[in-house]
Short mmCIF file of C-alpha atoms in Angstrom, two decimals:
data_model
loop_
_atom_site.label_atom_id
_atom_site.label_comp_id
_atom_site.label_asym_id
_atom_site.label_seq_id
_atom_site.Cartn_x
_atom_site.Cartn_y
_atom_site.Cartn_z
CA MET L 1 51.07 53.62 40.31
CA PRO L 2 47.57 52.96 40.92
CA ARG L 3 46.67 49.88 43.25
CA ASP L 4 45.95 46.85 41.19
CA SER L 5 42.27 46.24 42.30
CA THR L 6 40.23 43.22 41.18
CA GLU L 7 38.29 45.28 38.84
CA ARG L 8 41.36 47.05 37.18
CA GLN L 9 43.09 43.49 36.88
CA LEU L 10 40.12 42.17 35.17
CA ALA L 11 39.68 45.06 32.82
CA ARG L 12 43.64 44.64 32.00
CA ARG L 13 43.40 40.99 31.31
CA LEU L 14 40.20 41.44 29.26
CA ALA L 15 42.27 44.14 27.12
CA ILE L 16 45.23 41.65 26.79
CA ILE L 17 42.98 38.83 25.51
CA ASP L 18 41.55 41.23 22.85
CA LEU L 19 44.86 42.08 21.48
CA LEU L 20 46.32 38.46 21.39
CA PRO L 21 46.42 37.08 17.75
CA LEU L 22 44.70 33.89 16.90
CA LEU L 23 46.96 30.89 15.88
CA PRO L 24 45.43 29.15 13.00
CA GLU L 25 44.68 25.55 13.70
CA HIS L 26 46.80 24.41 10.59
CA GLY L 27 50.15 26.48 9.57
CA THR L 28 51.92 29.22 11.27
CA GLY L 29 51.10 32.68 12.68
CA GLN L 30 52.65 35.32 14.53
CA GLY L 31 52.05 35.95 18.33
CA ALA L 32 52.52 39.18 20.34
CA THR L 33 55.39 39.70 22.56
CA VAL L 34 55.17 41.24 26.05
CA ASP L 35 56.73 44.42 24.81
CA GLN L 36 53.92 44.66 21.87
CA LEU L 37 51.24 44.26 24.16
CA ILE L 38 52.56 46.73 26.47
CA THR L 39 52.75 49.29 23.70
CA ARG L 40 49.37 48.59 22.22
CA LEU L 41 47.74 49.10 25.56
CA GLY L 42 49.53 52.34 25.76
CA ASP L 43 48.70 54.50 28.99
CA ALA L 44 45.41 52.67 29.67
CA PHE L 45 47.10 50.33 32.37
CA ALA L 46 50.05 51.82 33.91
CA VAL L 47 51.61 48.76 35.45
CA ASP L 48 55.23 47.30 35.32
CA ARG L 49 56.43 44.57 33.10
CA ARG L 50 56.16 41.84 35.54
CA THR L 51 52.40 42.46 36.12
CA PHE L 52 51.69 41.96 32.47
CA GLU L 53 53.84 38.64 32.40
CA ARG L 54 51.83 37.55 35.46
CA ASP L 55 48.61 38.33 33.62
CA LEU L 56 49.71 35.95 30.80
CA ARG L 57 50.99 33.09 33.01
CA ASP L 58 47.61 33.20 34.83
CA LEU L 59 45.58 33.37 31.48
CA ALA L 60 47.61 30.55 30.10
CA ASP L 61 47.55 28.20 33.36
CA PRO L 62 45.79 24.81 32.23
CA GLN L 63 44.57 24.62 35.73
CA GLY L 64 43.47 28.05 36.14
CA PRO L 65 39.92 29.40 35.92
CA TRP L 66 40.42 31.13 32.67
CA ARG L 67 41.06 27.73 30.94
CA ARG L 68 38.88 25.39 33.12
CA GLN L 69 35.83 27.65 33.57
CA PHE L 70 35.70 29.84 30.34
CA GLY L 71 37.63 27.39 27.75
CA LEU L 72 40.12 30.26 26.98
CA GLU L 73 43.26 28.75 25.58
CA VAL L 74 46.24 31.18 25.65
CA GLU L 75 49.71 29.77 24.81
CA SER L 76 53.39 30.78 24.03
CA ARG L 77 56.25 29.76 22.07
CA PRO L 78 59.65 31.29 21.35
CA SER L 79 59.70 33.92 18.74
CA ALA L 80 61.07 32.99 15.19
CA ASP L 81 62.89 36.20 15.36
CA ASP L 82 64.44 35.94 18.79
CA GLY L 83 64.25 32.56 20.56
CA ARG L 84 64.75 34.15 23.81
CA VAL L 85 61.63 36.09 23.68
CA ASN L 86 58.08 34.34 23.99
CA GLU L 87 55.03 35.25 21.63
CA TRP L 88 51.76 34.89 23.06
CA PHE L 89 48.50 33.87 21.18
CA THR L 90 45.04 32.28 21.47
CA THR L 91 44.26 28.98 19.72
CA ALA L 92 41.55 27.95 17.20
CA HIS L 93 39.69 25.93 19.87
CA SER L 94 39.82 28.74 22.47
CA LYS L 95 36.29 30.30 23.20
CA ILE L 96 37.76 33.58 22.70
CA PRO L 97 34.43 35.22 21.33
CA LEU L 98 33.14 35.24 24.99
CA PHE L 99 35.96 37.83 25.86
CA LYS L 100 36.95 39.42 22.43
CA SER L 101 35.51 43.04 21.61
CA VAL L 102 34.11 43.67 18.28
CA THR L 103 35.80 45.84 15.71
CA ALA L 104 34.17 48.89 14.20
CA VAL L 105 33.37 46.78 10.96
CA ASP L 106 31.63 44.12 13.16
CA ALA L 107 29.45 46.75 14.79
CA LEU L 108 28.79 48.35 11.64
CA VAL L 109 27.50 45.15 10.03
CA ALA L 110 25.25 44.38 12.86
CA SER L 111 23.82 48.09 12.95
CA PHE L 112 23.31 47.80 9.17
CA ALA L 113 21.75 44.38 9.59
CA ARG L 114 19.17 45.82 12.14
CA GLN L 115 18.41 48.86 9.83
CA GLU L 116 17.86 46.73 6.66
CA LEU L 117 16.27 43.53 8.18
CA GLY L 118 14.57 44.91 11.31
CA PRO L 119 11.35 46.17 9.52
CA PHE L 120 10.91 42.65 8.05
CA LEU L 121 11.60 40.51 11.07
CA PRO L 122 9.01 39.15 13.61
CA ARG L 123 9.00 40.82 16.74
CA ASP L 124 11.04 38.39 18.85
CA ALA L 125 13.63 38.10 16.09
CA ARG L 126 13.85 41.98 15.98
CA ARG L 127 14.20 42.11 19.87
CA ALA L 128 17.03 39.66 19.60
CA LEU L 129 18.82 41.59 16.91
CA ASP L 130 18.29 44.84 18.92
CA GLU L 131 19.95 43.06 22.09
CA GLN L 132 23.04 41.89 19.97
CA VAL L 133 23.53 45.35 18.63
CA ALA L 134 23.16 46.83 22.15
CA THR L 135 25.68 44.24 23.57
CA ILE L 136 28.09 45.29 20.85
CA GLU L 137 27.77 48.96 21.63
CA ARG L 138 28.27 48.24 25.41
CA LYS L 139 31.44 46.11 24.81
CA GLN L 140 32.96 48.86 22.55
CA ARG L 141 32.15 51.70 24.86
CA HIS L 142 33.04 49.97 28.41
CA LEU L 143 35.59 47.22 27.65
CA HIS L 144 38.35 49.07 25.95
CA GLN L 145 40.46 52.27 27.00
CA THR L 146 43.34 52.38 24.40
CA ASP L 147 43.45 54.98 21.79
CA ALA L 148 42.92 52.55 18.96
CA HIS L 149 39.67 51.50 20.47
CA ARG L 150 38.29 55.03 21.13
CA GLN L 151 39.53 55.77 17.31
CA ALA L 152 37.30 52.81 16.36
CA ILE L 153 34.19 53.99 18.26
CA ALA L 154 34.55 57.43 16.77
CA TYR L 155 34.59 56.07 13.33
CA GLN L 156 31.44 54.15 13.97
CA ASP L 157 29.71 57.30 15.08
CA LYS L 158 30.52 58.89 11.70
CA ILE L 159 28.90 56.06 9.52
CA ARG L 160 25.19 56.19 8.74
CA ARG L 161 22.90 54.23 6.63
CA LEU L 162 20.06 56.46 5.44
CA PRO L 163 16.75 55.18 4.04
CA ASP L 164 16.32 55.34 0.43
CA GLY L 165 14.74 58.42 -0.78
CA ARG L 166 11.73 56.97 -2.69
CA PRO L 167 8.37 58.38 -1.88
CA MET L 168 6.74 54.94 -1.38
CA GLY L 169 7.74 52.83 1.55
CA PRO L 170 7.66 48.97 1.98
CA GLY L 171 4.14 47.40 2.55
CA LYS L 172 3.11 46.48 5.94
CA VAL L 173 4.00 42.73 6.73
CA ALA L 174 1.89 40.88 9.47
CA PRO L 175 4.44 39.38 11.91
CA ALA L 176 2.61 36.27 12.24
CA HIS L 177 2.61 35.94 8.23
CA LEU L 178 6.61 36.36 8.27
CA GLN L 179 6.89 33.84 11.13
CA THR L 180 4.96 31.19 9.45
CA VAL L 181 6.78 31.65 6.25
CA ASN L 182 10.09 31.28 8.17
CA ASP L 183 8.85 28.18 9.78
CA ALA L 184 8.07 26.60 6.39
CA LEU L 185 11.67 27.46 5.06
CA MET L 186 13.15 26.20 8.27
CA LYS L 187 11.16 22.93 8.57
CA ASN L 188 10.78 22.38 4.69
CA LEU L 189 7.08 22.53 4.70
CA MET L 190 4.42 23.49 2.02
CA LEU L 191 2.35 26.61 2.57
CA ARG L 192 -1.35 27.50 1.80
CA LEU L 193 -1.71 31.09 0.86
CA VAL L 194 -4.58 33.36 0.59
CA TYR L 195 -3.23 36.11 -1.67
CA ARG L 196 -4.50 39.38 -3.63
CA ALA L 197 -2.26 40.26 -6.44
CA ALA L 198 -1.86 43.91 -7.22
CA ARG L 199 -3.85 43.17 -10.47
CA SER L 200 -6.43 41.29 -8.95
CA GLU L 201 -9.85 42.26 -7.16
CA VAL L 202 -10.27 38.95 -5.42
CA ASN L 203 -8.25 36.96 -3.05
CA ARG L 204 -7.00 33.55 -4.58
CA THR L 205 -5.84 30.45 -2.59
CA HIS L 206 -2.35 28.95 -3.57
CA ARG L 207 -0.69 25.81 -2.20
CA VAL L 208 2.97 26.21 -2.70
CA TYR L 209 6.52 24.87 -2.36
CA PRO L 210 8.44 27.38 -0.85
CA VAL L 211 11.92 28.33 -2.36
CA GLY L 212 13.11 31.19 -0.41
CA LEU L 213 12.56 34.54 0.86
CA VAL L 214 14.24 37.74 -0.53
CA ILE L 215 14.04 41.64 0.04
CA HIS L 216 13.91 43.34 -3.34
CA ASP L 217 13.11 46.62 -4.22
CA ARG L 218 12.38 47.48 -0.51
CA THR L 219 9.66 44.60 -0.23
CA LEU L 220 9.78 41.23 1.26
CA ARG L 221 8.80 38.56 -1.26
CA LEU L 222 8.36 34.91 -1.01
CA LEU L 223 9.58 32.90 -4.12
CA ALA L 224 7.73 29.58 -4.50
CA VAL L 225 6.34 26.99 -6.94
CA ASP L 226 2.46 26.39 -7.18
CA GLU L 227 1.64 22.70 -6.35
CA ALA L 228 0.53 21.84 -9.87
CA GLU L 229 4.06 22.83 -11.16
CA VAL L 230 5.94 20.13 -9.37
CA THR L 231 5.09 17.55 -11.78
CA LYS L 232 7.51 19.09 -14.38
CA ASP L 233 11.13 19.06 -14.56
CA PRO L 234 12.73 21.70 -12.01
CA ALA L 235 14.23 23.40 -14.99
CA ALA L 236 10.74 24.00 -16.55
CA MET L 237 9.13 25.07 -13.23
CA THR L 238 7.55 28.45 -12.87
CA VAL L 239 8.69 30.18 -9.81
CA LYS L 240 6.39 32.83 -8.60
CA SER L 241 6.90 35.99 -6.39
CA PHE L 242 4.55 36.71 -3.66
CA HIS L 243 4.60 39.98 -1.81
CA LEU L 244 4.35 39.29 1.92
CA HIS L 245 2.16 42.42 2.48
CA ARG L 246 -0.36 41.06 0.15
CA MET L 247 -0.90 37.88 1.97
CA ARG L 248 -4.25 37.78 3.73
CA GLU L 249 -3.78 34.36 5.20
CA VAL L 250 -0.79 32.07 5.81
CA ALA L 251 -0.81 28.44 7.00
CA LEU L 252 1.66 25.61 7.19
CA ASP L 253 0.82 22.47 5.22
CA ASP L 254 2.22 19.10 4.57
CA PRO L 255 6.08 18.21 4.60
CA VAL L 256 7.66 18.44 1.29
CA ALA L 257 8.01 15.00 0.13
CA ARG L 258 11.62 13.75 -0.39
CA ASN L 259 11.28 12.97 -4.06
CA ILE L 260 10.15 16.61 -4.79
CA ARG L 261 12.88 18.72 -6.38
CA VAL L 262 12.11 22.39 -6.75
CA PRO L 263 14.48 25.09 -8.02
CA THR L 264 16.98 26.46 -5.48
CA LEU L 265 16.86 30.10 -4.70
CA ASP L 266 20.02 30.85 -6.49
CA GLU L 267 18.43 28.81 -9.62
CA ALA L 268 15.29 30.91 -9.37
CA LEU L 269 17.26 34.26 -9.15
CA ALA L 270 19.36 33.12 -12.11
CA ARG L 271 16.48 32.54 -14.33
CA GLY L 272 15.20 36.06 -13.65
CA THR L 273 12.21 35.38 -11.34
CA LEU L 274 12.41 39.02 -10.03
CA GLU L 275 12.31 40.57 -13.32
CA MET L 276 8.83 41.34 -12.97
CA TRP L 277 6.78 41.20 -16.18
CA SER L 278 9.82 40.55 -18.29
CA LYS L 279 9.28 40.62 -22.07
CA GLY L 280 12.49 38.87 -22.72
CA ARG L 281 16.06 40.28 -23.44
CA ILE L 282 16.53 43.10 -25.91
CA THR L 283 19.38 45.05 -27.29
CA LEU L 284 18.71 48.55 -25.99
CA HIS L 285 19.81 51.53 -28.00
CA LEU L 286 19.40 54.99 -26.46
CA ARG L 287 20.44 58.59 -27.70
CA PHE L 288 21.12 61.24 -25.10
CA ALA L 289 19.49 64.65 -25.56
CA GLY L 290 21.58 67.52 -24.89
CA GLY L 291 21.43 69.49 -21.53
CA GLU L 292 22.76 69.21 -17.99
CA ASN L 293 19.99 66.56 -17.03
CA ALA L 294 20.84 64.21 -19.97
CA ASP L 295 24.68 64.60 -19.13
CA VAL L 296 23.92 63.62 -15.39
CA PHE L 297 21.72 60.63 -16.82
CA ALA L 298 24.70 59.49 -18.90
CA ARG L 299 27.21 59.70 -16.31
CA THR L 300 24.86 57.81 -13.99
CA LEU L 301 24.36 54.86 -16.33
CA GLU L 302 28.50 54.96 -16.87
CA GLU L 303 28.79 54.53 -13.10
CA MET L 304 25.95 51.97 -12.75
CA PRO L 305 25.61 50.26 -16.00
CA LEU L 306 22.56 48.65 -17.12
CA SER L 307 24.44 45.38 -18.23
CA ASP L 308 28.05 44.03 -18.43
CA ASP L 309 28.33 44.70 -22.24
CA GLN L 310 26.92 48.37 -22.00
CA THR L 311 28.86 50.80 -24.24
CA ILE L 312 28.24 54.60 -24.39
CA PHE L 313 29.84 56.18 -27.29
CA LEU L 314 29.68 59.36 -29.64
CA ASN L 315 28.01 59.08 -32.92
CA THR L 316 28.95 60.83 -36.11
CA ALA L 317 26.90 64.01 -35.05
CA GLY L 318 28.89 64.16 -31.77
CA GLN L 319 26.00 62.87 -29.69
CA ARG L 320 26.28 60.31 -26.90
CA GLU L 321 24.40 56.98 -27.47
CA LEU L 322 24.14 53.66 -25.44
CA MET L 323 24.11 50.22 -26.33
CA ALA L 324 23.13 47.33 -23.79
CA THR L 325 21.72 43.85 -23.52
CA VAL L 326 19.07 43.95 -20.98
CA ALA L 327 15.88 42.42 -19.83
CA ASN L 328 12.86 44.10 -20.86
CA THR L 329 11.24 44.66 -17.52
CA SER L 330 8.71 46.82 -15.98
CA THR L 331 11.57 48.37 -13.95
CA LEU L 332 13.40 49.27 -17.26
CA ARG L 333 10.26 50.71 -18.96
CA ARG L 334 9.43 52.78 -15.79
CA MET L 335 12.93 54.27 -16.04
CA LEU L 336 12.64 55.06 -19.69
CA GLN L 337 9.29 56.80 -19.03
CA SER L 338 10.83 58.87 -16.33
CA MET L 339 13.82 60.00 -18.39
CA ALA L 340 12.04 60.41 -21.60
CA ARG L 341 13.23 64.15 -21.78
CA GLU L 342 16.76 62.98 -21.36
CA ALA L 343 17.18 59.96 -23.73
CA LYS L 344 15.32 58.77 -26.82
CA VAL L 345 14.69 54.89 -27.26
CA LEU L 346 16.14 54.17 -30.84
CA ALA L 347 15.51 50.40 -30.65
CA PRO L 348 14.14 48.03 -30.29
CA ASP L 349 11.18 49.52 -32.30
CA ASP L 350 8.32 47.90 -30.22
CA LEU L 351 9.74 49.21 -27.05
CA LYS L 352 9.99 52.84 -28.68
CA GLN L 353 6.43 52.66 -29.57
CA GLU L 354 5.47 51.36 -26.33
CA ILE L 355 7.19 54.55 -24.75
CA CYS L 356 5.52 56.86 -27.19
CA ALA L 357 2.08 55.41 -26.63
CA PHE L 358 2.67 55.79 -22.86
CA LEU L 359 3.83 59.27 -23.32
CA ALA L 360 0.82 60.23 -25.69
CA GLU L 361 -1.70 58.66 -22.75
CA ALA L 362 0.07 60.65 -20.08
CA LEU L 363 -0.05 63.98 -21.89
CA ALA L 364 -3.76 63.36 -22.76
CA LEU L 365 -4.56 62.55 -19.19
CA GLN L 366 -2.53 65.50 -17.75
CA GLN L 367 -4.10 68.08 -20.07
CA GLY L 368 -7.82 66.68 -19.76
CA ASP L 369 -10.25 67.79 -17.35
#
């Protein structure tokens, strides 16, 4: 049997802590017996039963360094199945996260957060997130020696978040602008923006009340209410969407007065603020053309419906048709334009005419000099 060095003892006790169940602050829960802990650790630590029991007693000692210096609370109680056997657990007040490892799911969440949010974070925040993910990876790879831990690490290595395959990437955001927007949201301050919209040739100044920050369609956007709008009832206020990559200047302004009530982020999203250039809600009626591409388009919409009330059915001629109540947004119209060979718009008529006019203009442009 290997000599129980200080390093080996520490590694074993950290592994034991990692396997101890957490007893809820209220109610009952099941702890782990010595035999269960020995089985779960497997061959990683070849020591006798007495050594495991001594480890548990030292971890649970109220006067020991684990409790007094690190705030670790390990306790035991007779098992409900066999009163002669003790079950061991940690308590809700224990500072167990200092010692606990992370699961594959925890590591994946942190890794995905870095991939999704990293490009939009200020430099210092990105560095902090990178350090957290690196710490998680070190803990996974060095603190554990059991088969279960090795399996979790191998699983994580088989999961990847690949970037979306669209040809356009997100606009480049100035880190200082993002930091200023974050400060305004954190401290409840107004913002003064110098902004150039996609449809404008000039910069315009806006004094706004920030509502929230969202990542939508791969771009970072500030939702905010113009100063002139706050005299209205919150339900009547127009919430605007500002792309951060189109901001030319951003500065903090006055604190938001206590009597000012602007819509919450959830309220703004619920009323369709991000449904860009919406022309209202419509009942969309499509007929799918024949052919493989049209079948693929129909199956895609079956898997990812346009609305909760969407239905796809066969008409009397045996052709597939779609009915759905949707917002008539620019995103919807672009989709219909791109799939014009696979699906025909039957209704509403004004949307059908708009698609036809677009296709006629596109054809003239492509066939012209």
